[in-house]
PDB file of C-alpha atoms in Angstrom:
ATOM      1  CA  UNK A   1       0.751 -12.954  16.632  1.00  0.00           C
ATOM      2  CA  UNK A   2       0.161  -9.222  15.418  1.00  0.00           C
ATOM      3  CA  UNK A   3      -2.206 -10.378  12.848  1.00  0.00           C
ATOM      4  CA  UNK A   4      -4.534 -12.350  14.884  1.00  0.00           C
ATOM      5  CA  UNK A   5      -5.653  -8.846  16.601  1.00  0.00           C
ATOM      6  CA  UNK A   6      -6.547  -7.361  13.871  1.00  0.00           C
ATOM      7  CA  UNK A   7      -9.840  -7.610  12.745  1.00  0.00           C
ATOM      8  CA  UNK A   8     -11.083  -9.416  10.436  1.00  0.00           C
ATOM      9  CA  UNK A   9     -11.757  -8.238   6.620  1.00  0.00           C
ATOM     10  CA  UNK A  10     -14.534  -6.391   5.307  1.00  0.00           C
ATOM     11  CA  UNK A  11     -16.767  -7.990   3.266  1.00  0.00           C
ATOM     12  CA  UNK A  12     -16.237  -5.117   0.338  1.00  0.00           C
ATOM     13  CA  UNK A  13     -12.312  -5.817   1.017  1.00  0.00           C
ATOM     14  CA  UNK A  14     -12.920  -9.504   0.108  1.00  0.00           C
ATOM     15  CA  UNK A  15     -15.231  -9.218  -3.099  1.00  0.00           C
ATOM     16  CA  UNK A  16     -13.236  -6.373  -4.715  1.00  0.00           C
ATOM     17  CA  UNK A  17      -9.378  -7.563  -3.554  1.00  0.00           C
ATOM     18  CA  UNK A  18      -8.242  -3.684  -3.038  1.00  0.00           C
ATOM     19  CA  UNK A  19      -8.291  -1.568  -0.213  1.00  0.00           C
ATOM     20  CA  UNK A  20      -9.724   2.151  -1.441  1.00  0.00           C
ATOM     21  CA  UNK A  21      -8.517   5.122   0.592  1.00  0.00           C
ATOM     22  CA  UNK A  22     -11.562   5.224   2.724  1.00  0.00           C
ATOM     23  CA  UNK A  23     -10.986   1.788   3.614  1.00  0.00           C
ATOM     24  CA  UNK A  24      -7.243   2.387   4.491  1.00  0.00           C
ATOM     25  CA  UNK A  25      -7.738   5.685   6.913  1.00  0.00           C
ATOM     26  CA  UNK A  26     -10.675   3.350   8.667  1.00  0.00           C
ATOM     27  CA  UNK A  27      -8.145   0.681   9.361  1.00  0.00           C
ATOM     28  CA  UNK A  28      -5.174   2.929  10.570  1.00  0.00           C
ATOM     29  CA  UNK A  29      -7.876   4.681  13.348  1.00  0.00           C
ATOM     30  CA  UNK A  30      -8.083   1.128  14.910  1.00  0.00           C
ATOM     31  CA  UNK A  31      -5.715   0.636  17.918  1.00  0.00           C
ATOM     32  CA  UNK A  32      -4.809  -2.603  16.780  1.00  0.00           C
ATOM     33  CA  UNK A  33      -3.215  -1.451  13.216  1.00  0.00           C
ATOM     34  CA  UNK A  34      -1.494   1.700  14.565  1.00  0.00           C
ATOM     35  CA  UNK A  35       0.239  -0.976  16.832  1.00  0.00           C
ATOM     36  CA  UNK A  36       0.698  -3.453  14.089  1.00  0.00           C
ATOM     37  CA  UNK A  37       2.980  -0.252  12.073  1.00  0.00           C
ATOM     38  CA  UNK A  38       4.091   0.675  15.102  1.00  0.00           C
ATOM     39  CA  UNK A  39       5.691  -3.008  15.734  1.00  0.00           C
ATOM     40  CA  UNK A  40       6.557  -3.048  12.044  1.00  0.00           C
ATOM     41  CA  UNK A  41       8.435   0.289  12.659  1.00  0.00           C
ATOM     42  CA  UNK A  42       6.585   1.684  10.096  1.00  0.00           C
ATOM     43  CA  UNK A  43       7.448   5.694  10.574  1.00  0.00           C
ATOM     44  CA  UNK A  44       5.698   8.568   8.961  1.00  0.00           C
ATOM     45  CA  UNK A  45       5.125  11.847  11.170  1.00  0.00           C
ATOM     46  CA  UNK A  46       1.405  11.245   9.477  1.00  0.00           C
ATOM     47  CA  UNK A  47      -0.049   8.046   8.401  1.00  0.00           C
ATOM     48  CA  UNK A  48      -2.518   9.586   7.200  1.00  0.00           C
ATOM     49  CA  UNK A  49      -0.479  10.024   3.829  1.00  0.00           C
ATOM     50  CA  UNK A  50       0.962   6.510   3.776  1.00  0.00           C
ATOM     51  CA  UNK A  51      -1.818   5.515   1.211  1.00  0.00           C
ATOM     52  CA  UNK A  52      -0.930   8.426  -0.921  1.00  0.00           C
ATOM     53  CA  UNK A  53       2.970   6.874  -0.392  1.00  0.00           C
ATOM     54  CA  UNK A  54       1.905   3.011  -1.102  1.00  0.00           C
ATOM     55  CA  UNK A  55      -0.628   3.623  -4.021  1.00  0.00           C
ATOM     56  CA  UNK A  56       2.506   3.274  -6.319  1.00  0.00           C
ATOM     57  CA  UNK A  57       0.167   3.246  -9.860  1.00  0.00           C
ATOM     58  CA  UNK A  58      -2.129   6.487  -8.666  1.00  0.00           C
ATOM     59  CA  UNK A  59      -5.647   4.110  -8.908  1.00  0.00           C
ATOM     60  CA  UNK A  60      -6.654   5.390  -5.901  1.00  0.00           C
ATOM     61  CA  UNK A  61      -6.582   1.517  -4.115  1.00  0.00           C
ATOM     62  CA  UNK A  62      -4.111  -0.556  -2.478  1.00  0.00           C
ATOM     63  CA  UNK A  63      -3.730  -3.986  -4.181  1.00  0.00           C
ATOM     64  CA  UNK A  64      -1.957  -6.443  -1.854  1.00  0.00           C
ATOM     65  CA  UNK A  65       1.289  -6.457  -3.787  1.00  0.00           C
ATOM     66  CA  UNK A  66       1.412  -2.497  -3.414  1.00  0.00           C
ATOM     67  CA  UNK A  67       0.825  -3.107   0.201  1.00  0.00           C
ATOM     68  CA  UNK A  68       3.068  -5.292   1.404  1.00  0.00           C
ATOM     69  CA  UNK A  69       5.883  -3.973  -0.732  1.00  0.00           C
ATOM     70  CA  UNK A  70       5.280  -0.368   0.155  1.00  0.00           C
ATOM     71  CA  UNK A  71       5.493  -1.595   3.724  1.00  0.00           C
ATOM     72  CA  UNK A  72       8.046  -3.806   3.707  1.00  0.00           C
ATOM     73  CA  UNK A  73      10.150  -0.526   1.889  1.00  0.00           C
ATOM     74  CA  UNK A  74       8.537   1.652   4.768  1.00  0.00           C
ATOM     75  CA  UNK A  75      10.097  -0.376   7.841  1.00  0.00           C
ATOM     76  CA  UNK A  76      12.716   1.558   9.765  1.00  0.00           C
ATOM     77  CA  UNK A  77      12.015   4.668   7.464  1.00  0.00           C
ATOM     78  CA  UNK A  78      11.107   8.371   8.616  1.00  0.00           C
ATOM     79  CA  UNK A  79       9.387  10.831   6.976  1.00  0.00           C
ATOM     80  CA  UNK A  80      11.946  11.253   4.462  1.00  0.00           C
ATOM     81  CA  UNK A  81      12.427   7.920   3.603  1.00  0.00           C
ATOM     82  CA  UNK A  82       8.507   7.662   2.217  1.00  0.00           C
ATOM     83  CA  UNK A  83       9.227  10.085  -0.198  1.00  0.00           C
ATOM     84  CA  UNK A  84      11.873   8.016  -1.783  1.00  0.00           C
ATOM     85  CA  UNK A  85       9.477   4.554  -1.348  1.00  0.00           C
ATOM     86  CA  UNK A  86       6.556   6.622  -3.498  1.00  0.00           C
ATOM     87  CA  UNK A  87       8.929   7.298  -5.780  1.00  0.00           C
ATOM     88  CA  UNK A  88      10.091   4.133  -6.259  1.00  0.00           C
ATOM     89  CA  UNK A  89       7.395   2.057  -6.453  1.00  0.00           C
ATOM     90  CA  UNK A  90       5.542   5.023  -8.936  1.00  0.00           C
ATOM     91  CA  UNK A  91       8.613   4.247 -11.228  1.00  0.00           C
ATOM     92  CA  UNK A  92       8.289   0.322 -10.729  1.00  0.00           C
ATOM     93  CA  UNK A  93       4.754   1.113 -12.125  1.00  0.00           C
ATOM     94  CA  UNK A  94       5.090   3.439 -14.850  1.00  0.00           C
ATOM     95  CA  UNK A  95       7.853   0.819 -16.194  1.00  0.00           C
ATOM     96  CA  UNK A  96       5.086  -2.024 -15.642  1.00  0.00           C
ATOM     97  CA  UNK A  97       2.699   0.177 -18.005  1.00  0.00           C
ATOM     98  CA  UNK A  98       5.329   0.545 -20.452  1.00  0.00           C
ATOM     99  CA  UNK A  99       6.258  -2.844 -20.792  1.00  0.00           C
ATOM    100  CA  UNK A 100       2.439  -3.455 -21.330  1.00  0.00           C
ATOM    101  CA  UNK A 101       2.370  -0.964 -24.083  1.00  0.00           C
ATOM    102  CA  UNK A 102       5.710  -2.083 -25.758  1.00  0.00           C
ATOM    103  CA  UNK A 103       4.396  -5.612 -25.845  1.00  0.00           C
ATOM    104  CA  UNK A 104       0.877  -4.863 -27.590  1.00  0.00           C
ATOM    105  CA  UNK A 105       2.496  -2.447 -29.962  1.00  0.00           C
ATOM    106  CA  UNK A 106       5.071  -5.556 -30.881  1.00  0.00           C
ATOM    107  CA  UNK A 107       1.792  -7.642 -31.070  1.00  0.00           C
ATOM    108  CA  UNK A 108      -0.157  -5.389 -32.986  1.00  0.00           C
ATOM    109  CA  UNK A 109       3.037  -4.482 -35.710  1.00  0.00           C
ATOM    110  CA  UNK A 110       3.380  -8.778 -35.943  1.00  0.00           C
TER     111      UNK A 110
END
């Protein structure tokens, strides 16, 4: 019911697939998102940093996996609890790049 408020995407949204930070602070001014996190009990004393907190590789945009898992980490939280989602999901992706390296190094020595 929550999501059929919400607007609808933005055409740059839908070409490119990620949400940039510009995007993201646009989206959490509307009424209808803040009360979207707020009925997700999504807490942070300032949203405003939440993309900071959910951009778990540092690209500077929000892929939908990052998003909904950041999230989905986030419900319930406080303030404190973001800190430990960021870290988290910035480990989840430096392990991703790793793998990535490990397995063209193994391709490249074979």
């Amino acid at each position: 019911e929550g999501l059929n408020r919400l607007p609808p995407p933005r055409q740059d949204f839908e070409m490119e697939g990620n949400i940039t930070r510009q995007m993201f602070l646009d989206a959490i001014g509307d009424p209808a998102v803040e009360k979207l996190l707020n009925d997700l009990e999504v807490q942070m004393s300032d949203r405003t940093e939440l993309f900071e907190v959910l951009d778990a590789d540092g690209s500077g945009t929000l892929d939908i996996s990052e998003l909904i898992s950041g999230l989905m980490k986030l419900r319930s939280g406080g303030t404190d609890k973001s800190d430990g989602v960021a870290t988290v999901l910035g480990v989840r992706a430096i392990m991703r790049r790793v793998r990535d390296i490990e397995a063209g190094l193994a391709r490249g020595a074979g």
